[in-house]
Amino acid sequence: MVESGATSTVNDRLAALRDRFRERAEMELDSLEKQAAGFGAREKAGQEELAEIARRLHQLAGSAGTFGQPALGEAARVLEKRLLPDADGPTQQPADLLLRVSELKHLLQRAPITVGDSASETSSESPLGSHGARVQVVLVLDDAAESRSLSDALGGYGFESHRYSAADDKLAGCLAKLVEQPCAILCSDARLMSVMALLRANPEPSVERVPVVCLSPDTSFANRYQAASLGAVAFFGQPVDVPELAERIEYLAIERSAHVRGRVLMVEDDQELAEHYRLILTSAGVDVCWVREPTELMHQLSEFRPDIILMDVQLGEYSGVHLARLVRFDPQWLSLPIIYLSSEADRDVQLDALSRGADEFLTKPVSDGYLVRSVLIRCFRARQLSGLMNRDSLTGLLKHSLIKQEADKELSRCRREGLEACVVMLDIDHFKQVNDIHGHRCGDTVIKALANLLRNRLRETDRIGRYGGEEFLLVLPGCGKQDARHRMADLRASFSGLVFKCGGDSFRVTLSAGIAQVNAFESGSDAIEAADQALYQAKRDGRDREVVFEGREPTDNPVIR
């Protein structure tokens, strides 16, 4: 939610941009009027002159609607089309051109349409997120004992639970506090309708979008369909598979968490329009890098590494279509979504542009709310696809190569800023026995449970990766060895408290940890090797413990699992 002071500031800045646009448009139309008058008695202006005027009208058509001048934008677009080289008609006559430009000046002098509260428009859903925030779970179940048991079980995964009965008058107040928090509601099928009614009755739109998970012993198609029709986003039969439920809650909470929602590289040569878009998107939680000069595009791509590119089709002497094709020359950007944002309304022209390297077309003028929602959705989908490539399919954590790169990056940061950091190698004890006794499916459940616990218990700045099999690698910025040791002791205690049920068996699992200080080594790989040696020592000492590497030279001894 945008605070009132922040909203006022955003609106003031938007108003200032509208004033700047009006001043610039007046100067632009004065210049066009003089140019048209200068054609004199010529029957037709030269094609190059007309093309230049058309380009200037194109920019005006694309920006006018955004700044409260839709009539001006539409009239400029019509005149632009009539000036194109293949157009026929009297507008190529200098006198008629002069008349049309005068009409544009008259439209500009009219009072602009008041633009709505853009800051409030951009308060939208938050589809992106990361670990580091405490996940809130609200339980609305009929059975108090079951509610208490499930709350305790989810607490082991790092979730903070709030238990209510269906008749509890405090439930509405609790739901109202869930604005922009990573959260989920678990309720019985009998209470689903009343819970959804409470969410819809709340005046804050983001509360209505809180994900609701239905729990019921009746897993029939009819009951599942009823839950879906009422608005539930997930359904679990009872008794509940707690590890699977914890994984789903984690996914739903990450979708809704209120962190940076995307990274957009915007290529736009209209300064006021670019600043307007950047202000609107930034207020919605989007990081924006504005590229005004197309020659800087590839450099900024490598530096900023966006989720999507938002680009005009016409950028002065440069074509956005050609720039999109240029971007695709580099294999690393083949899957990067490119969205055109242009005043071009001709569907055939749009399709032709899309066929040459872009993915979608947004036609100017676009409302602030629509722009934000479009960008958020596209950034979210782009991050989903990126996650499929960069993250482990079982746990959703960084893959082996990427988490190793994070160790190197953290070492560089430590040297640059004079900080300290640690890497931690984690390993599930006797994991082979889990697979041999309970099966590989149960082993996967244990691995996913540890991944969820790490996401919920570590900070947002910490990096988590699956190093291989049952091994995990953590990179902990700003963390000394003793601090890391205490954190791992807490994690071990939480993990050993989880109860896994496979078939008719129940069991617990422990883990061991090896810790090394990153900035004590020449490379991230050396630090990881030291952490692995400390893990080996923890295994030799009896497992279920953490060991800090204290400067001994790494050996070639194999790690005991």
Coordinates of C-alpha atoms in Angstrom, one line a residue:
M1 CA 0.0 0.0 0.0
V2 CA 1.3 3.5 -0.8
E3 CA 1.4 5.8 2.2
S4 CA -0.5 9.1 1.8
G5 CA 2.7 11.2 2.0
A6 CA 4.4 9.1 -0.7
T7 CA 1.2 9.2 -2.8
S8 CA 1.2 13.0 -2.6
T9 CA 4.8 13.2 -3.7
V10 CA 4.2 10.9 -6.7
N11 CA 1.2 12.9 -7.8
D12 CA 3.1 16.2 -7.4
R13 CA 5.9 14.8 -9.6
L14 CA 3.3 13.5 -12.2
A15 CA 1.7 17.0 -12.3
A16 CA 5.1 18.6 -12.9
L17 CA 5.7 16.2 -15.8
R18 CA 2.3 17.1 -17.3
D19 CA 3.3 20.8 -17.1
R20 CA 6.6 20.0 -18.7
F21 CA 4.9 18.1 -21.5
R22 CA 2.5 21.0 -22.2
E23 CA 5.4 23.4 -22.5
R24 CA 7.4 21.1 -24.8
A25 CA 4.3 20.4 -26.9
E26 CA 3.7 24.1 -27.4
M27 CA 7.3 24.6 -28.5
E28 CA 7.1 21.6 -30.8
L29 CA 3.9 22.8 -32.5
D30 CA 5.2 26.3 -32.9
S31 CA 8.2 24.8 -34.6
L32 CA 6.0 22.6 -36.9
E33 CA 3.8 25.6 -37.7
K34 CA 6.8 27.7 -38.8
Q35 CA 8.2 24.7 -40.8
A36 CA 4.8 24.3 -42.6
A37 CA 4.5 28.0 -43.3
G38 CA 8.0 28.0 -44.7
F39 CA 7.0 25.7 -47.5
G40 CA 5.7 28.8 -49.2
A41 CA 4.1 28.4 -52.5
R42 CA 5.4 25.0 -53.2
E43 CA 2.7 22.6 -54.3
K44 CA 4.2 19.7 -52.3
A45 CA 6.8 19.5 -49.6
G46 CA 9.8 17.2 -50.1
Q47 CA 9.4 13.6 -48.9
E48 CA 12.3 13.9 -46.4
E49 CA 10.7 17.0 -44.9
L50 CA 7.3 15.2 -44.6
A51 CA 9.0 12.2 -43.1
E52 CA 10.7 14.4 -40.4
I53 CA 7.4 16.0 -39.6
A54 CA 5.7 12.6 -39.4
R55 CA 8.4 11.4 -37.0
R56 CA 7.8 14.3 -34.7
L57 CA 4.0 13.8 -34.9
H58 CA 4.5 10.1 -34.0
Q59 CA 6.3 11.1 -30.8
L60 CA 3.5 13.6 -29.9
A61 CA 0.8 11.0 -30.6
G62 CA 2.5 8.5 -28.3
S63 CA 2.9 10.8 -25.3
A64 CA -0.1 13.2 -25.4
G65 CA -2.7 10.7 -24.0
T66 CA -0.4 9.8 -21.1
F67 CA -0.3 13.5 -20.1
G68 CA -4.1 14.1 -20.2
Q69 CA -4.3 15.2 -23.9
P70 CA -6.0 12.2 -25.7
A71 CA -7.7 14.3 -28.4
L72 CA -4.4 15.9 -29.3
G73 CA -2.7 12.5 -29.5
E74 CA -5.4 11.1 -31.7
A75 CA -5.3 14.1 -34.1
A76 CA -1.5 13.9 -34.3
R77 CA -1.7 10.2 -35.1
V78 CA -4.2 10.8 -37.9
L79 CA -2.1 13.6 -39.4
E80 CA 1.0 11.4 -39.1
K81 CA -0.6 8.6 -41.2
R82 CA -1.6 11.1 -43.9
L83 CA 2.0 12.3 -44.2
L84 CA 3.5 8.8 -44.8
P85 CA 5.2 8.3 -48.2
D86 CA 2.4 5.9 -49.5
A87 CA -0.4 8.2 -48.3
D88 CA -2.6 10.0 -50.8
G89 CA -4.6 13.2 -50.1
P90 CA -4.5 16.9 -49.7
T91 CA -2.6 16.9 -46.4
Q92 CA 0.7 17.0 -48.4
Q93 CA -0.4 20.4 -49.6
P94 CA 1.6 23.0 -47.5
A95 CA -1.5 25.2 -46.9
D96 CA -3.5 22.2 -45.6
L97 CA -0.6 21.0 -43.5
L98 CA -0.4 24.5 -41.9
L99 CA -4.2 24.3 -41.1
R100 CA -3.8 20.9 -39.5
V101 CA -1.0 21.9 -37.3
S102 CA -3.0 25.0 -36.2
E103 CA -5.8 22.6 -35.2
L104 CA -3.4 20.7 -33.1
K105 CA -2.4 23.9 -31.3
H106 CA -6.0 24.6 -30.6
L107 CA -6.5 21.1 -29.1
L108 CA -3.5 21.7 -26.9
Q109 CA -4.9 24.9 -25.5
R110 CA -7.9 23.1 -24.2
A111 CA -7.9 22.1 -20.6
P112 CA -6.3 18.7 -20.2
I113 CA -8.2 15.8 -18.8
T114 CA -7.3 15.3 -15.2
V115 CA -5.2 12.2 -14.7
G116 CA -6.3 10.0 -11.8
D117 CA -4.4 9.1 -8.7
S118 CA -1.7 7.1 -10.4
A119 CA 0.0 6.1 -7.1
S120 CA -3.2 4.4 -5.9
E121 CA -3.7 2.8 -9.3
T122 CA -0.3 1.1 -9.1
S123 CA -1.1 -0.5 -5.7
S124 CA -1.5 -3.9 -7.4
E125 CA -0.8 -7.5 -6.7
S126 CA 2.7 -8.5 -5.9
P127 CA 3.6 -11.6 -7.9
L128 CA 7.3 -11.7 -7.1
G129 CA 9.2 -12.3 -3.9
S130 CA 12.0 -14.0 -2.1
H131 CA 12.8 -15.7 1.1
G132 CA 13.6 -13.7 4.2
A133 CA 10.1 -12.6 5.3
R134 CA 8.1 -14.5 8.0
V135 CA 5.2 -16.3 6.4
Q136 CA 1.9 -15.7 8.1
V137 CA -0.6 -18.6 8.1
V138 CA -4.2 -18.1 9.3
L139 CA -6.0 -21.4 10.3
V140 CA -9.9 -21.4 10.3
L141 CA -10.7 -25.0 11.3
D142 CA -13.6 -26.5 13.2
D143 CA -11.5 -28.9 15.3
A144 CA -9.5 -27.0 17.8
A145 CA -7.1 -29.9 18.5
E146 CA -6.5 -30.4 14.8
S147 CA -5.9 -26.6 14.4
R148 CA -3.3 -26.6 17.2
S149 CA -1.6 -29.7 15.9
L150 CA -1.3 -28.3 12.4
S151 CA -0.1 -24.9 13.7
D152 CA 2.7 -26.7 15.7
A153 CA 3.7 -28.7 12.6
L154 CA 3.9 -25.7 10.4
G155 CA 5.8 -23.8 13.0
G156 CA 8.6 -26.3 12.5
Y157 CA 8.9 -25.0 8.9
G158 CA 9.3 -21.4 10.1
F159 CA 5.7 -20.3 9.5
E160 CA 3.9 -18.1 12.0
S161 CA 0.4 -19.4 12.6
H162 CA -2.8 -17.7 13.9
R163 CA -5.7 -19.9 14.9
Y164 CA -9.3 -18.8 14.8
S165 CA -12.7 -20.4 15.0
A166 CA -15.3 -19.6 12.3
A167 CA -17.3 -17.6 14.8
D168 CA -14.3 -15.6 16.2
D169 CA -15.1 -11.9 15.7
K170 CA -11.3 -11.2 15.7
L171 CA -10.9 -13.0 12.4
A172 CA -11.9 -10.1 10.2
G173 CA -9.3 -7.9 12.0
C174 CA -6.6 -10.4 11.4
L175 CA -7.4 -10.7 7.7
A176 CA -7.2 -6.9 7.5
K177 CA -3.6 -6.9 8.7
L178 CA -2.5 -9.2 6.0
V179 CA -2.0 -6.4 3.5
E180 CA 1.1 -6.9 1.4
Q181 CA 2.4 -9.7 3.6
P182 CA 3.6 -13.2 2.5
C183 CA 0.7 -15.2 3.8
A184 CA -2.0 -17.8 3.2
I185 CA -5.3 -18.9 4.8
L186 CA -6.1 -22.5 5.6
C187 CA -9.8 -23.2 6.2
S188 CA -12.2 -26.2 6.2
D189 CA -14.6 -26.6 3.3
A190 CA -17.5 -25.8 5.6
R191 CA -16.0 -22.4 6.4
L192 CA -14.7 -21.5 2.9
M193 CA -17.7 -19.4 1.9
S194 CA -17.7 -17.3 5.0
V195 CA -13.9 -16.7 4.8
M196 CA -14.1 -15.6 1.1
A197 CA -17.0 -13.3 2.1
L198 CA -14.8 -11.6 4.7
L199 CA -12.0 -11.1 2.2
R200 CA -14.3 -9.6 -0.4
A201 CA -15.8 -7.3 2.2
N202 CA -12.5 -5.7 3.1
P203 CA -11.9 -2.3 1.4
E204 CA -8.3 -3.1 0.8
P205 CA -8.0 -4.8 -2.7
S206 CA -4.9 -6.8 -1.8
V207 CA -6.7 -8.5 1.1
E208 CA -9.2 -10.0 -1.3
R209 CA -6.3 -11.6 -3.1
V210 CA -4.9 -13.4 -0.1
P211 CA -4.5 -17.1 -1.2
V212 CA -7.0 -19.5 0.5
V213 CA -6.3 -23.2 0.8
C214 CA -9.2 -25.5 1.4
L215 CA -8.8 -28.5 3.7
S216 CA -11.3 -31.4 3.7
P217 CA -11.6 -35.1 4.2
D218 CA -14.0 -35.2 1.2
T219 CA -11.8 -35.2 -1.9
S220 CA -14.5 -35.9 -4.4
F221 CA -14.7 -34.0 -7.7
A222 CA -17.9 -32.3 -6.6
N223 CA -16.3 -30.9 -3.4
R224 CA -13.1 -29.9 -5.1
Y225 CA -15.1 -28.1 -7.8
Q226 CA -17.1 -26.3 -5.2
A227 CA -13.9 -25.1 -3.5
A228 CA -12.6 -23.9 -6.8
S229 CA -15.8 -22.0 -7.6
L230 CA -15.7 -20.2 -4.2
G231 CA -12.2 -19.0 -4.9
A232 CA -9.8 -21.4 -3.2
V233 CA -6.4 -21.6 -4.9
A234 CA -5.4 -25.0 -3.5
F235 CA -7.1 -28.1 -2.0
F236 CA -5.7 -30.7 0.4
G237 CA -7.4 -33.8 1.6
Q238 CA -7.3 -34.7 5.3
P239 CA -5.3 -35.9 7.1
V240 CA -3.0 -33.4 5.6
D241 CA 0.4 -34.2 4.1
V242 CA 2.3 -31.5 6.1
P243 CA 5.5 -31.3 4.1
E244 CA 3.5 -31.0 0.8
L245 CA 1.2 -28.4 2.4
A246 CA 4.3 -26.4 3.7
E247 CA 5.7 -26.4 0.2
R248 CA 2.5 -25.1 -1.3
I249 CA 2.2 -22.4 1.3
E250 CA 5.8 -21.4 0.6
Y251 CA 5.0 -21.1 -3.1
L252 CA 1.8 -19.1 -2.6
A253 CA 3.6 -16.7 -0.1
I254 CA 6.5 -16.1 -2.5
E255 CA 4.0 -15.2 -5.2
R256 CA 2.5 -12.5 -3.0
S257 CA 5.4 -11.2 -1.1
A258 CA 6.0 -7.4 -1.3
H259 CA 9.6 -7.2 -2.5
V260 CA 10.9 -5.9 -5.9
R261 CA 8.4 -7.1 -8.5
G262 CA 10.6 -7.0 -11.6
R263 CA 13.4 -5.3 -13.5
V264 CA 12.6 -3.4 -16.6
L265 CA 15.0 -1.9 -19.2
M266 CA 13.1 0.9 -20.9
V267 CA 14.3 2.2 -24.2
E268 CA 12.5 5.5 -24.9
D269 CA 13.7 8.8 -26.4
D270 CA 10.9 11.0 -25.1
Q271 CA 12.2 12.3 -21.8
E272 CA 9.0 13.4 -20.1
L273 CA 7.2 10.1 -21.1
A274 CA 10.2 8.0 -19.9
E275 CA 10.2 9.8 -16.6
H276 CA 6.5 9.3 -16.3
Y277 CA 6.7 5.6 -16.9
R278 CA 9.7 5.2 -14.6
L279 CA 7.9 7.0 -11.8
I280 CA 4.7 5.0 -12.2
L281 CA 6.6 1.6 -12.4
T282 CA 9.0 2.5 -9.5
S283 CA 6.1 3.4 -7.2
A284 CA 4.7 -0.1 -8.0
G285 CA 7.9 -1.8 -6.8
V286 CA 9.6 -2.2 -10.2
D287 CA 13.3 -1.5 -10.8
V288 CA 13.6 0.6 -14.0
C289 CA 16.7 1.3 -16.0
W290 CA 16.1 4.0 -18.6
V291 CA 18.1 3.9 -21.8
R292 CA 17.7 7.1 -23.9
E293 CA 20.5 6.4 -26.4
P294 CA 20.1 3.1 -28.3
T295 CA 23.9 2.9 -28.6
E296 CA 24.0 2.2 -24.9
L297 CA 21.4 -0.6 -25.0
M298 CA 23.8 -3.7 -25.0
H299 CA 26.0 -2.3 -22.3
Q300 CA 23.0 -1.6 -20.0
L301 CA 21.6 -5.0 -20.7
S302 CA 24.8 -6.6 -19.4
E303 CA 24.9 -4.3 -16.4
F304 CA 21.3 -4.3 -15.4
R305 CA 20.2 -7.8 -16.5
P306 CA 16.4 -7.0 -16.7
D307 CA 13.4 -9.3 -16.7
I308 CA 12.0 -7.6 -19.7
I309 CA 12.7 -4.8 -22.2
L310 CA 10.1 -2.1 -22.8
M311 CA 11.0 -0.4 -26.1
D312 CA 9.4 2.1 -28.5
V313 CA 9.3 1.0 -32.2
Q314 CA 10.6 4.4 -33.4
L315 CA 13.6 5.9 -31.6
G316 CA 14.7 8.9 -33.6
E317 CA 16.9 7.6 -36.4
Y318 CA 16.9 4.1 -34.9
S319 CA 14.2 1.4 -35.4
G320 CA 13.1 -0.6 -32.4
V321 CA 12.5 -3.5 -34.7
H322 CA 16.2 -3.5 -35.8
L323 CA 17.3 -3.1 -32.2
A324 CA 15.2 -6.1 -31.1
R325 CA 16.9 -8.2 -33.8
L326 CA 20.3 -6.9 -32.7
V327 CA 19.6 -7.9 -29.1
R328 CA 18.8 -11.5 -30.3
F329 CA 22.3 -11.7 -31.9
D330 CA 23.6 -12.5 -28.4
P331 CA 22.5 -16.0 -27.4
Q332 CA 22.1 -15.1 -23.7
W333 CA 19.2 -12.7 -24.6
L334 CA 17.3 -15.1 -26.9
S335 CA 14.6 -15.7 -24.3
L336 CA 14.5 -12.2 -22.9
P337 CA 10.9 -10.8 -23.5
I338 CA 10.9 -7.6 -25.6
I339 CA 7.6 -5.6 -25.4
Y340 CA 7.0 -2.8 -27.8
L341 CA 5.4 0.3 -26.4
S342 CA 4.4 2.5 -29.3
S343 CA 1.6 4.7 -30.8
E344 CA 1.5 2.4 -33.9
A345 CA -2.1 1.2 -34.0
D346 CA -2.0 -0.6 -37.4
R347 CA -2.4 -4.4 -36.6
D348 CA -0.5 -5.5 -39.7
V349 CA 2.4 -3.2 -38.8
Q350 CA 2.4 -4.6 -35.3
L351 CA 2.4 -8.2 -36.4
D352 CA 5.3 -7.4 -38.8
A353 CA 7.2 -5.9 -36.0
L354 CA 6.6 -8.8 -33.7
S355 CA 7.7 -11.3 -36.3
R356 CA 11.2 -9.7 -36.2
G357 CA 12.2 -10.4 -32.7
A358 CA 9.8 -9.0 -30.1
D359 CA 7.1 -10.7 -28.0
E360 CA 4.2 -8.3 -27.5
F361 CA 2.8 -4.9 -28.4
L362 CA 1.3 -2.3 -26.1
T363 CA -0.3 0.6 -27.9
K364 CA 0.2 4.2 -26.6
P365 CA -1.4 5.9 -24.8
V366 CA -1.6 3.2 -22.1
S367 CA -3.1 4.0 -18.7
D368 CA -0.9 3.9 -15.7
G369 CA -2.8 1.0 -14.1
Y370 CA -2.8 -1.1 -17.3
L371 CA 0.9 -0.4 -17.8
V372 CA 1.8 -1.5 -14.2
R373 CA -0.4 -4.7 -14.4
S374 CA 1.0 -5.6 -17.8
V375 CA 4.6 -5.1 -16.7
L376 CA 4.1 -7.0 -13.4
I377 CA 2.5 -10.0 -15.2
R378 CA 5.2 -10.1 -17.8
C379 CA 8.0 -9.8 -15.3
F380 CA 6.5 -12.5 -13.2
R381 CA 6.2 -14.9 -16.2
A382 CA 9.8 -14.0 -17.2
R383 CA 11.1 -14.8 -13.7
Q384 CA 9.1 -18.1 -13.7
L385 CA 10.8 -19.1 -17.0
S386 CA 14.2 -18.0 -15.7
G387 CA 13.6 -20.0 -12.5
L388 CA 13.1 -23.1 -14.6
M389 CA 16.5 -22.6 -16.1
N390 CA 18.5 -21.4 -13.1
R391 CA 16.8 -23.2 -10.2
D392 CA 16.8 -26.8 -9.1
S393 CA 13.5 -28.5 -10.1
L394 CA 13.0 -30.3 -6.8
T395 CA 13.7 -27.5 -4.3
G396 CA 13.4 -24.3 -6.3
L397 CA 16.9 -23.3 -5.0
L398 CA 19.8 -22.1 -7.0
K399 CA 21.6 -24.8 -9.0
H400 CA 25.1 -25.9 -8.3
S401 CA 26.9 -23.6 -10.7
L402 CA 25.0 -20.5 -9.7
I403 CA 25.4 -20.9 -6.0
K404 CA 29.1 -21.3 -6.5
Q405 CA 29.1 -18.1 -8.4
E406 CA 27.4 -16.4 -5.5
A407 CA 30.3 -17.4 -3.3
D408 CA 32.7 -15.7 -5.7
K409 CA 30.5 -12.6 -5.9
E410 CA 30.4 -12.4 -2.1
L411 CA 34.2 -12.7 -1.8
S412 CA 34.6 -9.8 -4.2
R413 CA 32.1 -7.7 -2.2
C414 CA 33.9 -8.4 1.0
R415 CA 37.2 -7.2 -0.4
R416 CA 35.6 -4.2 -2.0
E417 CA 33.7 -3.1 1.2
G418 CA 35.8 -4.5 3.9
L419 CA 33.1 -6.9 5.2
E420 CA 33.0 -10.5 6.3
A421 CA 30.8 -13.4 5.2
C422 CA 30.6 -17.1 5.5
V423 CA 29.7 -20.1 3.4
V424 CA 28.0 -23.1 4.9
M425 CA 27.9 -26.7 3.6
L426 CA 24.9 -28.6 4.9
D427 CA 24.3 -32.3 4.5
I428 CA 21.4 -34.5 5.6
D429 CA 22.7 -37.2 8.0
H430 CA 22.2 -40.9 6.9
F431 CA 20.2 -39.8 3.9
K432 CA 21.0 -43.1 2.1
Q433 CA 19.2 -44.9 4.9
V434 CA 16.1 -42.7 4.3
N435 CA 16.0 -43.7 0.7
D436 CA 16.7 -47.4 1.4
I437 CA 14.1 -47.8 4.1
H438 CA 11.4 -45.4 3.1
G439 CA 11.9 -44.9 -0.6
H440 CA 13.2 -42.2 -2.9
R441 CA 9.8 -40.4 -2.9
C442 CA 10.1 -40.0 0.8
G443 CA 13.7 -38.9 0.4
D444 CA 12.5 -36.1 -1.9
T445 CA 10.0 -35.0 0.7
V446 CA 12.9 -34.7 3.3
I447 CA 15.0 -32.6 0.8
K448 CA 12.1 -30.3 0.0
A449 CA 11.3 -29.9 3.7
L450 CA 14.8 -28.7 4.4
A451 CA 14.7 -26.3 1.4
N452 CA 11.5 -24.8 2.7
L453 CA 12.9 -24.5 6.2
L454 CA 16.0 -22.7 4.8
R455 CA 13.9 -20.2 2.9
N456 CA 11.8 -19.3 5.9
R457 CA 14.6 -19.2 8.5
L458 CA 17.3 -17.3 6.6
R459 CA 17.5 -13.7 5.7
E460 CA 16.5 -12.3 2.3
T461 CA 20.2 -11.3 1.7
D462 CA 21.4 -14.9 2.2
R463 CA 21.8 -17.1 -0.8
I464 CA 20.7 -20.8 -0.8
G465 CA 21.6 -23.4 -3.4
R466 CA 21.3 -27.2 -3.8
Y467 CA 24.9 -28.3 -4.2
G468 CA 24.0 -31.8 -5.1
G469 CA 21.9 -34.7 -3.8
E470 CA 21.3 -34.0 -0.1
E471 CA 23.9 -31.3 0.1
F472 CA 23.1 -27.6 0.3
L473 CA 25.4 -24.6 0.1
L474 CA 24.6 -21.3 1.9
V475 CA 26.3 -17.9 1.3
L476 CA 25.7 -15.6 4.3
P477 CA 26.7 -12.0 3.8
G478 CA 27.8 -9.9 6.8
C479 CA 28.0 -12.9 9.0
G480 CA 31.0 -13.9 11.1
K481 CA 31.9 -17.5 12.0
Q482 CA 30.3 -17.6 15.4
D483 CA 27.2 -15.9 14.2
A484 CA 27.0 -18.5 11.4
R485 CA 27.5 -21.2 14.0
H486 CA 24.6 -20.0 16.1
R487 CA 22.3 -19.8 13.1
M488 CA 23.1 -23.3 12.0
A489 CA 22.5 -24.6 15.5
D490 CA 19.0 -23.1 15.4
L491 CA 18.4 -24.6 12.0
R492 CA 19.6 -28.0 13.1
A493 CA 17.2 -27.9 16.1
S494 CA 14.3 -26.9 13.9
F495 CA 15.0 -29.6 11.3
S496 CA 15.5 -32.4 13.8
G497 CA 12.0 -31.5 15.2
L498 CA 10.2 -32.2 12.0
V499 CA 8.3 -35.5 11.9
F500 CA 8.1 -37.2 8.5
K501 CA 5.4 -39.8 7.8
C502 CA 5.8 -42.3 4.9
G503 CA 3.4 -45.1 4.7
G504 CA 2.8 -46.2 8.3
D505 CA 6.2 -45.1 9.5
S506 CA 7.2 -41.9 11.3
F507 CA 10.8 -40.7 11.6
R508 CA 13.0 -37.7 12.2
V509 CA 16.2 -36.7 10.4
T510 CA 19.2 -34.6 11.5
L511 CA 21.8 -32.6 9.5
S512 CA 25.4 -31.6 9.8
A513 CA 27.1 -28.3 8.8
G514 CA 30.5 -27.1 7.9
I515 CA 31.3 -23.4 8.1
A516 CA 34.1 -21.3 6.5
Q517 CA 34.7 -17.6 6.4
V518 CA 34.7 -16.5 2.8
N519 CA 37.1 -13.6 3.1
A520 CA 39.8 -15.8 4.6
F521 CA 40.4 -17.4 1.2
E522 CA 41.8 -16.5 -2.2
S523 CA 38.7 -17.7 -4.0
G524 CA 35.1 -18.7 -3.4
S525 CA 36.0 -22.2 -4.4
D526 CA 38.6 -22.4 -1.7
A527 CA 36.1 -21.3 0.9
I528 CA 33.6 -23.9 -0.3
E529 CA 36.3 -26.6 -0.1
A530 CA 37.1 -25.5 3.5
A531 CA 33.4 -25.6 4.4
D532 CA 33.3 -29.1 3.0
Q533 CA 36.3 -30.2 5.1
A534 CA 34.5 -28.8 8.2
L535 CA 31.5 -30.8 7.2
Y536 CA 33.7 -33.9 7.0
Q537 CA 34.9 -33.2 10.5
A538 CA 31.3 -32.8 11.8
K539 CA 30.5 -36.2 10.3
R540 CA 33.6 -37.8 12.0
D541 CA 32.6 -36.3 15.3
G542 CA 29.2 -38.0 15.3
R543 CA 27.0 -35.9 12.9
D544 CA 24.1 -33.7 14.0
R545 CA 26.5 -30.8 14.7
E546 CA 28.2 -27.8 13.1
V547 CA 32.0 -27.3 12.8
V548 CA 33.8 -24.1 11.9
F549 CA 36.9 -24.4 9.7
E550 CA 39.8 -22.9 11.7
G551 CA 42.5 -22.5 9.1
R552 CA 43.8 -26.1 8.6
E553 CA 44.9 -27.0 5.1
P554 CA 42.2 -28.9 3.2
T555 CA 42.8 -32.6 2.8
D556 CA 41.7 -35.1 0.3
N557 CA 39.7 -37.3 2.7
P558 CA 36.3 -38.3 1.4
V559 CA 33.3 -36.9 3.2
I560 CA 31.4 -39.4 5.3
R561 CA 27.7 -39.3 4.7

